Coordinates of C-alpha atoms and ligand atoms in Angstrom, one line a residue:
M1 CA 0.0 0.0 0.0
M2 CA 1.3 3.4 -0.8
M3 CA 2.3 5.5 2.2
L4 CA -0.5 8.0 1.9
D5 CA -3.1 5.2 1.7
K6 CA -1.7 3.7 4.6
L7 CA -1.9 7.0 6.6
I8 CA -5.6 7.5 5.5
A9 CA -6.3 3.9 6.7
A10 CA -4.6 4.7 10.0
C11 CA -6.8 7.8 10.3
G12 CA -9.8 5.6 10.5
G13 CA -10.7 5.9 6.8
K14 CA -11.4 8.7 4.2
E15 CA -14.7 9.8 6.1
N16 CA -12.6 10.5 9.3
I17 CA -10.6 13.2 7.7
R18 CA -11.7 16.7 8.5
R19 CA -9.0 18.9 7.2
I20 CA -5.4 18.6 5.8
L21 CA -2.7 21.1 6.7
R22 CA 0.8 21.5 5.1
V23 CA 3.2 22.9 7.8
E24 CA 6.3 23.3 5.7
E25 CA 6.7 19.8 4.2
S26 CA 4.8 18.1 7.2
V27 CA 1.4 16.5 6.3
V28 CA -1.0 17.1 9.1
F29 CA -4.4 15.3 9.0
E30 CA -7.1 16.6 11.4
L31 CA -9.6 14.0 12.4
V32 CA -13.4 14.0 12.8
N33 CA -13.2 11.4 15.6
S34 CA -10.0 10.6 17.3
E35 CA -11.4 7.4 18.6
K36 CA -11.4 6.0 15.0
L37 CA -7.6 6.1 14.9
T38 CA -6.2 2.7 14.4
A39 CA -3.3 1.1 16.1
E40 CA -1.1 1.5 12.9
A41 CA -1.2 5.2 13.7
E42 CA 1.1 4.9 16.6
E43 CA 4.1 5.4 14.4
W44 CA 3.2 9.0 13.7
S45 CA 2.8 12.0 16.3
F46 CA -0.8 12.7 17.4
S47 CA -2.0 15.9 19.2
S48 CA -5.1 15.0 20.9
S49 CA -6.1 18.6 21.7
L50 CA -6.1 19.4 18.0
S51 CA -7.1 15.9 16.9
Q52 CA -4.1 16.2 14.4
L53 CA -1.8 13.4 13.2
S54 CA 1.4 14.7 11.8
W55 CA 3.6 12.9 9.3
H56 CA 6.9 14.2 8.0
P57 CA 7.4 12.1 4.7
D58 CA 11.0 11.4 3.6
E59 CA 10.2 12.7 0.2
P60 CA 7.9 15.7 0.1
L61 CA 4.3 15.0 -1.2
T62 CA 3.9 15.7 -4.9
E63 CA 1.1 18.4 -5.9
Q64 CA -0.9 15.5 -7.2
E65 CA -0.9 13.9 -3.7
W66 CA -1.9 17.0 -1.9
H67 CA -4.6 17.4 -4.6
R68 CA -5.9 13.9 -4.0
I69 CA -6.3 14.6 -0.1
G70 CA -8.0 17.8 -1.0
Q71 CA -10.4 15.7 -3.1
V72 CA -11.2 13.2 -0.2
I73 CA -12.0 16.1 2.2
E74 CA -14.1 18.0 -0.6
S75 CA -16.3 14.7 -0.9
N76 CA -16.9 14.6 2.9
Q77 CA -17.6 18.2 2.8
H78 CA -20.1 17.7 -0.3
K79 CA -21.8 14.9 1.7
L80 CA -22.2 17.2 4.8
I81 CA -23.6 20.2 2.9
S82 CA -26.1 17.9 0.8
D83 CA -27.5 16.5 4.0
I84 CA -28.2 19.9 5.5
L85 CA -29.0 22.2 2.6
L86 CA -32.6 21.2 2.5
P87 CA -35.4 23.7 2.6
A88 CA -36.9 24.1 6.2
R89 CA -39.7 26.3 7.2
S90 CA -38.7 29.5 9.1
A91 CA -41.1 32.5 9.8
F92 CA -38.2 34.8 9.7
R93 CA -36.8 33.4 6.3
P94 CA -36.9 36.2 3.7
K95 CA -39.1 35.7 0.7
W96 CA -36.8 37.2 -2.0
H97 CA -33.5 38.1 -0.5
H98 CA -30.5 35.6 -0.5
A99 CA -30.4 33.8 2.9
P100 CA -29.3 30.3 3.8
Q101 CA -31.5 27.1 4.1
Q102 CA -29.3 26.3 7.1
G103 CA -26.0 27.7 8.3
L104 CA -24.6 31.3 8.3
I105 CA -23.9 33.4 5.4
N106 CA -21.7 36.4 5.2
D107 CA -20.0 38.3 2.3
P108 CA -21.3 38.3 -1.3
N109 CA -18.3 37.2 -3.4
G110 CA -17.3 37.0 -7.1
F111 CA -20.5 39.1 -8.4
I112 CA -20.1 39.4 -12.0
F113 CA -21.7 39.6 -15.3
H114 CA -20.0 36.8 -17.4
Q115 CA -21.1 35.2 -20.8
G116 CA -24.8 36.5 -20.6
E117 CA -25.5 35.7 -17.0
Y118 CA -25.1 37.2 -13.6
H119 CA -23.0 35.1 -11.2
L120 CA -23.1 35.7 -7.5
F121 CA -21.3 33.6 -4.8
Y122 CA -21.4 34.0 -1.1
G123 CA -19.6 32.7 1.9
L124 CA -21.5 30.0 3.8
D125 CA -20.6 28.4 7.2
P126 CA -22.9 25.4 6.9
L127 CA -23.1 24.5 10.5
I128 CA -24.3 26.3 13.4
P129 CA -22.4 26.9 15.7
G130 CA -20.0 27.2 13.0
D131 CA -16.2 27.3 12.8
K132 CA -15.9 29.9 10.2
N133 CA -14.8 27.4 7.5
R134 CA -16.5 29.4 4.7
Y135 CA -17.5 27.6 1.6
W136 CA -18.5 29.6 -1.7
V137 CA -22.1 28.7 -2.6
H138 CA -23.1 29.9 -6.2
Y139 CA -26.2 31.3 -7.9
T140 CA -26.9 32.5 -11.4
S141 CA -29.4 34.8 -12.8
T142 CA -30.2 36.5 -16.1
D143 CA -32.6 39.0 -14.8
L144 CA -31.2 39.8 -11.2
V145 CA -34.6 38.7 -9.7
N146 CA -34.7 34.9 -10.4
W147 CA -31.5 33.3 -9.1
H148 CA -30.8 29.5 -9.7
E149 CA -28.7 27.6 -7.2
K150 CA -25.7 25.9 -8.8
P151 CA -23.3 23.2 -7.1
V152 CA -21.2 24.6 -4.3
A153 CA -18.3 26.5 -6.1
L154 CA -15.5 26.1 -3.7
Y155 CA -15.0 24.0 -0.7
P156 CA -12.4 24.7 2.2
S157 CA -10.9 21.4 1.3
D158 CA -7.3 21.8 0.4
W159 CA -4.1 22.6 2.4
F160 CA -4.1 26.2 1.2
D161 CA -7.8 27.0 2.3
C162 CA -8.6 24.4 4.9
H163 CA -9.9 26.9 7.4
G164 CA -12.0 29.0 5.0
V165 CA -12.6 30.0 1.5
Y166 CA -12.4 33.6 2.5
S167 CA -13.9 36.5 0.3
G168 CA -12.7 37.6 -3.2
H169 CA -13.9 38.8 -6.5
A170 CA -14.1 37.4 -10.2
I171 CA -12.8 38.3 -13.6
S172 CA -14.6 37.4 -16.8
T173 CA -12.3 36.5 -19.5
E174 CA -13.3 35.4 -23.1
K175 CA -12.6 31.8 -22.0
E176 CA -13.0 31.4 -18.4
L177 CA -14.7 32.8 -15.2
V178 CA -11.8 33.3 -12.9
L179 CA -12.2 33.5 -9.1
F180 CA -9.7 35.0 -6.6
Y181 CA -10.1 34.3 -3.0
T182 CA -8.1 34.2 0.2
G183 CA -7.1 30.9 1.5
N184 CA -7.4 30.9 5.4
V185 CA -5.3 28.6 7.4
R186 CA -4.9 28.4 11.0
V187 CA -1.8 26.3 12.4
G188 CA -1.1 24.7 15.8
E189 CA -2.5 25.2 19.3
D190 CA -2.3 29.0 19.1
R191 CA -4.1 28.9 15.6
D192 CA -1.5 31.2 13.9
R193 CA -3.1 32.6 10.9
M194 CA -1.6 32.0 7.3
T195 CA -3.2 33.8 4.4
T196 CA -2.6 33.2 0.7
Q197 CA -4.4 34.6 -2.3
C198 CA -5.6 32.0 -4.5
I199 CA -7.2 31.4 -7.8
A200 CA -9.8 29.0 -9.3
T201 CA -11.2 28.8 -12.8
S202 CA -14.0 27.5 -14.6
T203 CA -14.7 27.2 -18.5
D204 CA -18.5 26.3 -18.1
G205 CA -19.3 28.9 -15.4
I206 CA -20.2 26.0 -13.0
H207 CA -17.5 23.8 -12.3
F208 CA -14.3 25.3 -10.6
T209 CA -10.7 24.0 -10.7
K210 CA -8.3 25.4 -7.8
S211 CA -5.0 26.3 -8.9
G212 CA -4.0 27.3 -5.3
P213 CA -2.1 30.3 -4.2
V214 CA -0.8 32.8 -6.6
I215 CA 0.4 35.1 -3.8
K216 CA 2.1 33.0 -1.1
E217 CA 4.0 35.7 1.0
L218 CA 2.7 38.6 3.0
P219 CA 3.7 42.2 1.9
P220 CA 6.5 43.5 4.0
G221 CA 5.1 45.0 7.4
V222 CA 1.7 43.4 6.9
T223 CA 0.2 40.9 9.4
P224 CA -1.5 37.9 8.2
H225 CA -4.9 39.8 8.4
C226 CA -4.5 40.3 4.6
R227 CA -7.3 39.2 2.4
D228 CA -10.3 39.6 0.0
P229 CA -8.7 40.1 -3.5
K230 CA -10.3 42.5 -5.9
V231 CA -8.7 42.4 -9.4
V232 CA -9.1 45.3 -11.7
R233 CA -7.5 46.4 -15.1
N234 CA -5.2 49.5 -15.2
G235 CA -4.1 50.0 -18.9
D236 CA -2.4 47.0 -20.1
H237 CA -2.1 45.0 -16.9
W238 CA -4.0 43.8 -14.0
L239 CA -4.1 45.2 -10.3
M240 CA -4.9 43.2 -7.3
L241 CA -6.2 45.1 -4.2
L242 CA -6.2 43.5 -0.7
G243 CA -7.8 44.6 2.7
A244 CA -4.6 44.8 4.9
Q245 CA -3.3 45.4 8.4
K246 CA -0.1 47.1 8.7
E247 CA 2.1 46.8 11.8
N248 CA 4.2 49.9 12.5
P249 CA 7.6 49.6 14.3
D250 CA 5.9 50.7 17.6
G251 CA 3.3 47.8 17.3
K252 CA 0.5 50.0 16.1
L253 CA -1.9 48.3 13.8
Q254 CA -3.1 50.5 10.8
G255 CA -5.7 49.4 8.2
R256 CA -4.5 49.9 4.5
L257 CA -5.0 48.4 1.1
A258 CA -2.1 46.3 -0.4
M259 CA -1.6 46.4 -4.1
Y260 CA 0.0 43.8 -6.5
R261 CA 0.4 44.0 -10.3
S262 CA 0.3 41.3 -12.9
D263 CA 0.4 40.7 -16.6
D264 CA -1.3 37.4 -16.8
L265 CA -3.4 37.0 -13.6
Y266 CA -1.1 34.2 -12.3
N267 CA 2.4 36.1 -11.5
W268 CA 1.8 38.9 -9.2
S269 CA 4.5 41.5 -8.0
Y270 CA 4.0 43.7 -4.9
V271 CA 3.4 47.4 -5.8
G272 CA 2.9 48.8 -2.1
L273 CA 0.3 50.1 0.4
S274 CA -2.3 52.6 -0.2
G275 CA -4.3 54.7 2.1
D276 CA -1.7 57.0 3.6
K277 CA -3.7 60.1 2.8
M278 CA -6.5 58.7 5.3
G279 CA -3.9 58.8 8.2
D280 CA -4.6 56.9 11.3
F281 CA -8.1 55.3 10.2
G282 CA -8.7 52.0 12.1
Y283 CA -6.7 48.9 12.7
M284 CA -7.6 46.7 9.8
W285 CA -9.5 47.5 6.4
E286 CA -11.5 44.6 4.9
C287 CA -13.2 43.8 1.6
P288 CA -11.9 46.4 -0.9
D289 CA -13.5 47.1 -4.1
L290 CA -12.6 49.7 -6.9
Y291 CA -14.8 50.9 -9.7
Q292 CA -16.0 53.7 -11.8
V293 CA -19.5 55.2 -11.5
D294 CA -20.5 58.1 -13.6
G295 CA -16.9 59.1 -14.2
Q296 CA -15.8 59.0 -10.5
L297 CA -13.4 56.3 -9.4
I298 CA -14.5 55.0 -6.0
S299 CA -13.0 52.5 -3.6
N300 CA -15.3 50.8 -1.0
F301 CA -13.8 49.2 2.0
C302 CA -14.8 48.2 5.5
P303 CA -12.5 49.9 8.2
Q304 CA -12.5 48.6 11.6
G305 CA -12.0 50.7 14.6
I306 CA -12.4 54.2 13.2
P307 CA -14.1 56.9 15.2
S308 CA -17.8 56.9 15.0
E309 CA -20.0 59.8 13.8
S310 CA -22.7 59.0 16.0
E311 CA -23.2 58.1 19.7
F312 CA -25.3 55.2 18.9
H313 CA -22.7 53.3 16.7
N314 CA -20.3 51.7 19.1
I315 CA -19.4 48.5 17.4
P316 CA -15.8 48.9 15.7
H317 CA -17.2 47.8 12.0
H318 CA -17.9 50.3 9.5
C319 CA -18.4 50.2 5.8
G320 CA -18.0 53.0 3.5
Y321 CA -16.2 54.5 0.3
A322 CA -13.5 57.0 -0.5
Q323 CA -13.0 59.1 -3.9
A324 CA -9.9 57.3 -5.6
T325 CA -7.4 58.2 -8.2
L326 CA -5.0 55.7 -9.8
D327 CA -2.3 56.6 -12.0
E328 CA -0.6 54.7 -14.8
N329 CA 2.3 53.8 -12.4
D330 CA -0.4 52.0 -10.1
Q331 CA -0.4 54.7 -7.4
L332 CA -3.7 54.5 -5.7
S333 CA -4.7 57.4 -3.6
L334 CA -7.9 57.5 -1.3
E335 CA -9.5 60.6 0.1
G336 CA -12.5 61.4 2.2
F337 CA -14.7 58.6 3.7
K338 CA -18.4 58.4 4.0
E339 CA -20.5 55.6 5.3
L340 CA -22.3 53.7 2.6
D341 CA -25.4 52.8 4.9
H342 CA -26.6 54.4 8.1
G343 CA -28.5 51.3 9.3
F344 CA -27.3 48.5 11.5
D345 CA -26.6 45.7 9.0
F346 CA -24.5 46.3 6.0
Y347 CA -21.1 45.1 5.5
A348 CA -18.6 43.6 2.9
P349 CA -20.5 44.8 -0.2
Q350 CA -19.4 44.0 -4.0
T351 CA -20.1 45.8 -7.0
A352 CA -20.4 44.5 -10.7
A353 CA -21.0 46.2 -14.0
A354 CA -24.4 45.3 -15.2
A355 CA -24.9 44.2 -18.8
D356 CA -26.0 47.7 -19.8
G357 CA -23.0 49.3 -17.9
R358 CA -24.8 50.5 -14.6
R359 CA -22.8 49.9 -11.4
L360 CA -24.6 47.4 -9.2
L361 CA -23.9 46.7 -5.6
I362 CA -25.0 44.0 -3.1
G363 CA -23.8 43.7 0.5
W364 CA -24.0 41.4 3.5
M365 CA -27.0 42.3 5.7
G366 CA -25.3 41.1 8.8
M367 CA -22.3 42.1 10.9
P368 CA -19.2 40.2 12.1
D369 CA -19.8 38.6 15.5
E370 CA -23.4 39.2 15.8
I371 CA -24.6 35.7 15.9
D372 CA -27.4 35.4 18.6
Q373 CA -30.6 36.0 16.7
P374 CA -34.2 34.7 16.5
S375 CA -33.5 32.9 13.2
L376 CA -31.0 30.8 15.1
Q377 CA -34.0 28.7 16.3
D378 CA -34.4 27.6 12.7
N379 CA -30.7 27.0 12.1
W380 CA -29.9 29.9 9.7
M381 CA -28.4 33.3 10.1
H382 CA -28.1 36.5 8.0
Q383 CA -29.2 37.5 4.5
L384 CA -27.7 39.8 1.7
T385 CA -29.1 43.2 0.8
C386 CA -31.1 43.8 -2.4
I387 CA -29.3 44.5 -5.5
R388 CA -28.8 48.2 -5.7
E389 CA -27.8 50.4 -8.5
L390 CA -25.3 53.4 -7.8
H391 CA -24.9 56.8 -9.1
W392 CA -22.4 59.7 -8.5
K393 CA -24.3 63.1 -7.9
N394 CA -23.5 66.1 -5.9
G395 CA -20.2 64.7 -4.7
R396 CA -21.6 61.5 -3.3
L397 CA -22.9 58.1 -4.0
Y398 CA -26.5 57.6 -4.4
Q399 CA -28.0 54.0 -4.1
N400 CA -31.4 52.7 -5.3
P401 CA -32.9 49.3 -5.5
A402 CA -31.9 48.0 -8.8
R403 CA -34.9 48.8 -11.4
E404 CA -35.2 45.0 -12.2
L405 CA -36.5 44.4 -8.7
Q406 CA -40.0 46.1 -9.7
A407 CA -40.7 43.0 -11.5
M408 CA -41.3 41.5 -8.0
R409 CA -44.2 43.9 -7.4
G410 CA -47.9 42.5 -7.0
D411 CA -50.9 44.9 -7.3
Q412 CA -50.4 48.3 -6.3
H413 CA -52.2 49.7 -3.0
Q414 CA -52.8 53.3 -2.5
V415 CA -53.8 54.7 1.0
E416 CA -54.9 58.3 1.0
F417 CA -55.3 60.2 4.4
T418 CA -57.7 63.2 5.2
G419 CA -57.1 65.9 7.3
P420 CA -54.3 66.5 10.1
V421 CA -54.5 63.6 12.4
M422 CA -52.2 62.0 15.0
K423 CA -52.5 58.2 14.3
Q424 CA -53.2 55.9 11.2
V425 CA -53.0 52.3 11.0
V426 CA -52.6 50.2 8.0
D427 CA -52.4 46.4 7.7
V428 CA -50.4 45.5 4.6
A429 CA -51.1 41.8 5.4
S430 CA -47.4 40.8 4.7
K431 CA -43.9 41.5 6.0
S432 CA -42.5 41.5 2.4
F433 CA -43.4 44.6 0.7
E434 CA -42.4 47.8 -1.0
L435 CA -43.7 51.0 0.4
H436 CA -43.3 54.6 -0.8
T437 CA -44.4 57.8 0.9
R438 CA -43.2 61.3 1.6
F439 CA -43.0 63.3 4.9
S440 CA -42.8 67.0 5.3
W441 CA -40.4 67.8 8.0
P442 CA -42.4 68.5 11.3
E443 CA -41.8 71.8 13.1
T444 CA -41.5 70.3 16.4
G445 CA -41.7 67.0 18.2
A446 CA -41.6 63.6 16.6
V447 CA -43.3 61.8 13.4
T448 CA -43.1 58.2 13.4
L449 CA -43.4 55.4 10.7
R450 CA -43.8 52.3 12.9
L451 CA -43.1 49.2 10.7
M452 CA -43.5 45.4 11.1
D453 CA -45.9 46.1 14.1
N454 CA -48.2 43.8 16.1
G455 CA -48.7 46.1 18.9
K456 CA -46.1 44.6 21.2
Y457 CA -43.1 44.3 18.6
Y458 CA -42.2 47.0 15.9
C459 CA -39.3 49.1 14.4
D460 CA -39.7 52.9 14.4
F461 CA -38.5 55.3 11.8
I462 CA -38.7 58.6 13.5
L463 CA -38.3 62.1 12.2
D464 CA -37.1 63.8 15.4
A465 CA -37.6 67.5 14.7
D466 CA -36.4 68.6 18.2
N467 CA -33.0 67.2 17.5
Q468 CA -32.7 67.4 14.0
R469 CA -32.3 63.9 13.2
I470 CA -33.7 60.8 11.9
L471 CA -33.7 57.8 14.1
L472 CA -34.2 54.1 13.3
D473 CA -35.1 52.3 16.6
R474 CA -35.4 48.7 16.7
S475 CA -35.4 48.4 20.6
R476 CA -38.9 47.1 20.5
T477 CA -38.0 43.9 18.2
L478 CA -37.5 40.4 19.4
P479 CA -34.0 40.1 21.4
S480 CA -31.1 39.9 19.0
D481 CA -27.3 40.7 19.0
G482 CA -26.6 44.1 17.7
E483 CA -27.2 47.7 18.5
L484 CA -30.6 49.3 18.8
V485 CA -30.7 52.9 17.5
R486 CA -29.1 54.5 14.3
E487 CA -29.4 58.0 13.4
I488 CA -28.9 60.4 10.3
L489 CA -28.4 64.1 11.3
W490 CA -31.1 66.2 9.4
E491 CA -30.2 69.8 10.0
N492 CA -31.8 71.5 6.9
G493 CA -35.6 70.7 7.5
Q494 CA -35.8 69.2 4.1
D495 CA -38.7 66.8 3.2
V496 CA -38.0 63.1 3.6
E497 CA -39.0 61.0 0.6
L498 CA -39.0 57.3 1.5
Q499 CA -38.7 53.9 -0.3
V500 CA -38.8 50.8 2.1
L501 CA -38.2 47.3 1.0
A502 CA -39.5 44.9 3.7
D503 CA -38.6 41.1 3.7
S504 CA -39.8 39.1 6.7
S505 CA -36.9 40.1 8.9
S506 CA -35.1 42.8 7.2
L507 CA -35.8 46.5 6.2
E508 CA -34.0 48.6 3.7
I509 CA -35.0 52.2 3.7
F510 CA -33.9 54.5 1.0
I511 CA -34.3 58.3 1.7
N512 CA -34.4 61.1 -1.0
D513 CA -33.6 59.1 -4.1
G514 CA -31.0 56.9 -2.4
E515 CA -28.9 59.8 -0.8
Y516 CA -29.1 57.9 2.4
V517 CA -29.9 54.2 3.1
L518 CA -30.5 52.2 6.3
S519 CA -30.3 48.6 6.2
A520 CA -31.5 46.4 9.1
R521 CA -32.3 42.9 10.3
V522 CA -35.6 43.4 12.2
F523 CA -37.2 40.3 13.9
T524 CA -40.8 40.7 14.8
P525 CA -43.4 38.0 15.0
E526 CA -45.2 36.7 11.7
D527 CA -48.4 38.6 12.7
A528 CA -46.5 41.9 12.8
T529 CA -48.0 43.1 9.5
N530 CA -49.2 46.6 10.3
I531 CA -47.8 50.1 9.6
Q532 CA -48.6 52.8 12.0
L533 CA -48.2 56.5 11.4
I534 CA -48.0 58.3 14.7
S535 CA -47.5 62.0 15.3
E536 CA -47.3 64.1 18.6
Q537 CA -49.1 66.9 16.8
P538 CA -52.0 66.6 14.3
Y539 CA -50.1 65.8 11.0
C540 CA -51.0 65.7 7.4
W541 CA -49.9 62.4 6.1
Q542 CA -49.1 62.0 2.6
P543 CA -50.4 58.9 0.5
L544 CA -48.8 55.5 1.1
T545 CA -48.2 53.3 -2.0
Y546 CA -47.3 49.7 -1.5
W547 CA -47.0 46.5 -3.2
L548 CA -46.3 43.0 -1.7
L549 CA -43.4 41.6 -3.2
T550 CA -43.1 37.9 -4.1
Ligands
FRU601 C1 -15.8 40.2 6.3 C2 -14.7 39.1 6.2 C3 -13.7 39.0 5.3 C4 -13.4 37.7 5.2 C5 -14.6 36.9 5.4 C6 -14.3 35.5 6.1 O1 -16.8 39.8 6.6 O2 -14.1 39.1 7.5 O3 -12.6 39.9 5.5 O4 -12.8 37.4 4.1 O5 -15.3 37.8 6.1 O6 -15.5 34.9 6.0

């Protein structure tokens, strides 16, 4: 028997191998159940705390042998995922947003229009409680409304991504769909992090072949928190941007973007770090993007640990954009930073060019580390935002729901109100709807739009005239991780025009043609289908127009 087969047998068989690590030339098998180790395993060293068997072969394994072990693990993971990705009823599950059947989802990945179809991937941790071993699940669509599930695109099955296929983007070439992602690996008792930037390709847009790391080393002075590749064209070559954490000689950590260049997508040389003009701006930047919209170059990224603009926002995570310039020498400079979304739950967005050239965006409607939520009872967590289209106007980004989403609208309902009154109730009979209305700014006091309400549980959108701000208050929703209030300062008394997209356990609120957006997970019971309009003074309500969304 070949040595490798002997080892697999000693581990208790193929099904008992959870993970493979390559620590220098040592081969480390992590087992599902250490009790299945056979007596033959005694000749190798075994760590019971890590459930890992280590073998230092006389001859290093060939790439084919490493690949073979990866295939064994992929087939175990395929079985695991096929057993659990079955539809299960959940009152909180959105009707039309992307959400998992089971498990936890996070960042959208590889969003791209390729050979006549949109492709969208996102990170899935199939087990709850999970171990952050992200898989990339895969959906395609021709209209941005109807999405078709494809086989899982990437499993965390190989030595270079065995603790998670982390986030990244895609490139469409004439022949292939090319995925770039971060391979995340944790080694030893201290779980030392190792990150490489990896590539996988597909000729049919469905089945992907991994080619492993194309960037194996970290940039100088950068910690292993270096991830989330975005690849763009600059003239005659490619650039890769990575979210990075720079460690200064005094030990201080600073978020930056690391830049590489390549002529062929496989061989990359390091260019440098970008973002110095932003100064001290958080300890880590994640999930960069770089794109043109209406003639403006923009870079989105997620800085952690920046000062908050609001007393209500006290978590370290933020997500926003800066105006960017990129010269022919690949010097990227970033200036100014604005939050992309003023709600609770918006992170790690990706953009893609639509077939007609519009710039589309989709984000994760969830936040890192916030995992205790009512949907946990049904074994799933988080959803993605709706697809939005972006515009650059008046020196800032505007976001609107992609116009394609109008195809989901059922019959139009119009509710008119007479006379100034203090309270109105409308039962929309669903928690998945689109609502449009307009408010004149009140002179004093508060005017409230109460959403997803059953009398006991609800979420309030409040025009707080006395404090010149708009509030989103979810303190009367079912208990859940996450903060309870968000605000937008509203100092000019301007009218507030609203477009609300609701979907079972989420709200996305677009204000004044998308100048501001608030995204939120909002858990209320299934019967919370009322909308209330509440004012402290008699108030003239403008008509409400709504559609149920299916
Ligand atoms: C952002 C993030 C990324 C990383 C991914 C792992 O939510 O932390 O930086 O690639 O999640 O799932």
